[in-house]
mmCIF file of C-alpha atoms in Angstrom:
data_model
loop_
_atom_site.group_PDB
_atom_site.id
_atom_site.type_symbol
_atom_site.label_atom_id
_atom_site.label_comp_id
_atom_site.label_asym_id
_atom_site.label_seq_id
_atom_site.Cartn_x
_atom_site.Cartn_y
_atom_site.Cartn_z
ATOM 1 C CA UNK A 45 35.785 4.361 30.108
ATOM 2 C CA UNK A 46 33.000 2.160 31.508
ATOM 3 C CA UNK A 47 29.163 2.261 30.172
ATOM 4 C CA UNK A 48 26.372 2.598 32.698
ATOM 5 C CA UNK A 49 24.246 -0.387 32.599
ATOM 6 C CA UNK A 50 21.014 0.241 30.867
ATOM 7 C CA UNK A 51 18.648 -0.484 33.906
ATOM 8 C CA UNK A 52 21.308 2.050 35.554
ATOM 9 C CA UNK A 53 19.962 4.521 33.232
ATOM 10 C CA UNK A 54 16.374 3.651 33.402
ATOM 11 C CA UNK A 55 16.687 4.090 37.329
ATOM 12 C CA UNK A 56 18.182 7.425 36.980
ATOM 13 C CA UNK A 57 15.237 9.138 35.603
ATOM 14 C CA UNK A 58 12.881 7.544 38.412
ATOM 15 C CA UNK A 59 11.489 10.779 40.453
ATOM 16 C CA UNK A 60 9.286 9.577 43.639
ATOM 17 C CA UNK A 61 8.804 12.648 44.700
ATOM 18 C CA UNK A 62 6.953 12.902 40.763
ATOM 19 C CA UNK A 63 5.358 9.584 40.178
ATOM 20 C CA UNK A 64 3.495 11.243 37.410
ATOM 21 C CA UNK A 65 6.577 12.601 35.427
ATOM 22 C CA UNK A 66 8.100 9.014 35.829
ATOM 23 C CA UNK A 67 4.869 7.000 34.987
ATOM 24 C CA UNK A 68 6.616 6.344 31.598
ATOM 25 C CA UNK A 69 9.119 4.222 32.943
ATOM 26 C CA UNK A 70 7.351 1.509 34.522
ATOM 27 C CA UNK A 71 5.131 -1.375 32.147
ATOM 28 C CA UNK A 72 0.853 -1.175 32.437
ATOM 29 C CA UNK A 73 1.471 -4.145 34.718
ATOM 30 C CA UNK A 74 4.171 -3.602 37.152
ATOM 31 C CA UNK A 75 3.666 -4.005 40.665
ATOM 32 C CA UNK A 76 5.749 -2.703 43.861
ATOM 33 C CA UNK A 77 5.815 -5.029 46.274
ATOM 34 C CA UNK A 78 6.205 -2.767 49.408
ATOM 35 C CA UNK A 79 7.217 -5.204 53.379
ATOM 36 C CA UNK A 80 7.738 -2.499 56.304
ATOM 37 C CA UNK A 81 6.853 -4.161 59.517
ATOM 38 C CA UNK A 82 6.779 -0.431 60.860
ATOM 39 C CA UNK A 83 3.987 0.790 58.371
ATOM 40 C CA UNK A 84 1.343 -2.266 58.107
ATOM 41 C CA UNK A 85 -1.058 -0.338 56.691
ATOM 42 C CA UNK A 86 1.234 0.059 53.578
ATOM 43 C CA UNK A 87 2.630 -3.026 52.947
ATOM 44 C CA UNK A 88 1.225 -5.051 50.140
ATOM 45 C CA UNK A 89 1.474 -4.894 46.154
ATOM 46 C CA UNK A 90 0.685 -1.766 44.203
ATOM 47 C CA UNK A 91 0.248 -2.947 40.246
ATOM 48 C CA UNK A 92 0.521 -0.523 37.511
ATOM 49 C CA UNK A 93 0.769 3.504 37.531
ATOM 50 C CA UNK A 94 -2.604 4.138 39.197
ATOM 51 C CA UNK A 95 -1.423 1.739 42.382
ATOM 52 C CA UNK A 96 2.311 2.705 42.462
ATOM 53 C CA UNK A 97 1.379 6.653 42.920
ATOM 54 C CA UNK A 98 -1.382 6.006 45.214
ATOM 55 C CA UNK A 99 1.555 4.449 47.407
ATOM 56 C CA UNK A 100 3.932 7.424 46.622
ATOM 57 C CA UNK A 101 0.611 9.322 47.543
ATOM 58 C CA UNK A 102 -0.137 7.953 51.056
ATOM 59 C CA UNK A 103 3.794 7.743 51.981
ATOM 60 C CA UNK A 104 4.267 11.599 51.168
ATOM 61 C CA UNK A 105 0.685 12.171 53.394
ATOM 62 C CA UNK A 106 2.073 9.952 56.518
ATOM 63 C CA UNK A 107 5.359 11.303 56.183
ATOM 64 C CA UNK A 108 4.223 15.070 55.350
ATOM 65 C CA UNK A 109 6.199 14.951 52.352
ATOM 66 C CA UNK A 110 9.577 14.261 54.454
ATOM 67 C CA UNK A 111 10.114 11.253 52.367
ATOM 68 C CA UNK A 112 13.772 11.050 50.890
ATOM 69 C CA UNK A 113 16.183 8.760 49.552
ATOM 70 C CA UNK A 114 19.847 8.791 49.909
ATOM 71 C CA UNK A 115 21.395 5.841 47.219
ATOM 72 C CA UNK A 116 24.174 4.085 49.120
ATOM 73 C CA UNK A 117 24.539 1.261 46.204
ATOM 74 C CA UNK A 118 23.782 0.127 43.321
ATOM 75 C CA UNK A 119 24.713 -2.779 41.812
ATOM 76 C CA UNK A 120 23.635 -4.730 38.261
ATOM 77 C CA UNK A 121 22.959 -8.427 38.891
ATOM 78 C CA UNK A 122 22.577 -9.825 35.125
ATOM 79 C CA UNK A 123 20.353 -8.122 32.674
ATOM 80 C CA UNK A 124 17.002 -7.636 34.519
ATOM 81 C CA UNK A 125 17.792 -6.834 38.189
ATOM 82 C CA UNK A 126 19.611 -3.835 39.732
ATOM 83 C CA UNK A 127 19.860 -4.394 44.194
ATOM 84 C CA UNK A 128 19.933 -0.860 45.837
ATOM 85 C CA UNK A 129 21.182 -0.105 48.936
ATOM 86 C CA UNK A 130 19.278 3.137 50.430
ATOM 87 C CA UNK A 131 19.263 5.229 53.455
ATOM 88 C CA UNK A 132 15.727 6.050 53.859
ATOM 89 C CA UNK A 133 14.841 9.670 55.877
ATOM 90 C CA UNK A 134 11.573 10.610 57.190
ATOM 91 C CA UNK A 135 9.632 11.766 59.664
ATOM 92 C CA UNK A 136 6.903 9.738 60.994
ATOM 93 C CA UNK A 137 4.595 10.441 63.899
ATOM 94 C CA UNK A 138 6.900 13.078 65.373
ATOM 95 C CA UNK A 139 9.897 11.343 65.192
ATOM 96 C CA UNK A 140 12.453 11.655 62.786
ATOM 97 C CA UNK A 141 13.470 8.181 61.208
ATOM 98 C CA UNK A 142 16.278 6.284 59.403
ATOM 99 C CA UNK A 143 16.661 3.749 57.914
ATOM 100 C CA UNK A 144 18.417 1.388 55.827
ATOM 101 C CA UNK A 145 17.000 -0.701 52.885
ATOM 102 C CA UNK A 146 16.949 -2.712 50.193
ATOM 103 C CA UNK A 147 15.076 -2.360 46.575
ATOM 104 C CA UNK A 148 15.410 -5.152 44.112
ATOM 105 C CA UNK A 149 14.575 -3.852 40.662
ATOM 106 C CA UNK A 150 13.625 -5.825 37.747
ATOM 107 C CA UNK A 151 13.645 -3.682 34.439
ATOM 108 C CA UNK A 152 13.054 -5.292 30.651
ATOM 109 C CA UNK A 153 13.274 -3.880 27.581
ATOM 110 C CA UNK A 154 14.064 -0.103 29.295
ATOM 111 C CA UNK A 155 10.625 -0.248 31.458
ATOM 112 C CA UNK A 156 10.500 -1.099 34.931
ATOM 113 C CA UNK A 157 8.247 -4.517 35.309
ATOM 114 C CA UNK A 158 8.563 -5.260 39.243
ATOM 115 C CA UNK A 159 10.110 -3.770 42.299
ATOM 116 C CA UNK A 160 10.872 -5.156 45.820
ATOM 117 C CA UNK A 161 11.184 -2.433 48.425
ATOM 118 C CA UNK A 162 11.916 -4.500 51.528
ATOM 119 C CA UNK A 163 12.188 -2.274 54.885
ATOM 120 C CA UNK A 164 13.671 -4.204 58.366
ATOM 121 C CA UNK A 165 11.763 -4.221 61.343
ATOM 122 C CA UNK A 166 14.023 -2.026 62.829
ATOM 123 C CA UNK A 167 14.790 1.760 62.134
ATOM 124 C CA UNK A 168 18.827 2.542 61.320
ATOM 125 C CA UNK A 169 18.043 5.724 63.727
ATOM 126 C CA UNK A 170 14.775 7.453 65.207
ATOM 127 C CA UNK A 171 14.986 11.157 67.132
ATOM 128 C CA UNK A 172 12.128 13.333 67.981
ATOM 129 C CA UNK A 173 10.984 15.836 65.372
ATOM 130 C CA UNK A 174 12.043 18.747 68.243
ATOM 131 C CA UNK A 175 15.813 16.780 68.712
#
């Protein structure tokens, strides 16, 4: 029998849809680095709990809370970082969107300190909303 990895565990109680319920998870001082060529307007760094769920915030308005994620991987690297591969659904604009990407996770001492969502410049998939 195999134990999960503690930033595993950690990662299991994060909520996006609930940034509030999962505010205890992350340091005073961690930032979310956020690169999606297809949403300028939201990339950047968002530091501490304040910044982070204004970004949950404004994704769940642009997306009319479509937002989900869909865990493909996850994989330890060493003590700090856990690499996730996600499939990323929402809809956007009228058009219903997928895609594919990666979320670097650095977590010490059980808190999450630093995150780095990276998005391609290319959507997996993208239908219209009436498809």
């Amino acid at each position: 029998m195999s134990e999960t990895h503690p930033a595993i565990t950690v990662l299991g109680q994060f909520d996006p849809s609930d940034i509030e319920a999962s505010a205890h998870l992350f340091t005073e001082d961690a930032v979310w680095h956020y690169s999606n060529p297809n949403l300028p307007e939201l990339e950047g760094d968002y530091v501490g709990g304040a910044g982070i769920g204004a970004f949950f915030a404004t994704l769940a308005r642009k997306t009319h809370g479509t937002f989900r994620i869909e865990p493909i991987s996850v994989t330890p690297v060493g003590a700090e970082l856990v690499v996730v591969q996600a499939r990323n659904t929402l809809t956007l604009d009228a058009r219903n969107v997928t895609v594919d990407v990666v979320v670097v996770w650095r977590i010490v001492a059980g808190r999450i300190t630093e995150v780095w969502d990276i998005v391609p410049g290319q959507p997996t998939e993208v239908h219209n909303a009436r498809d």
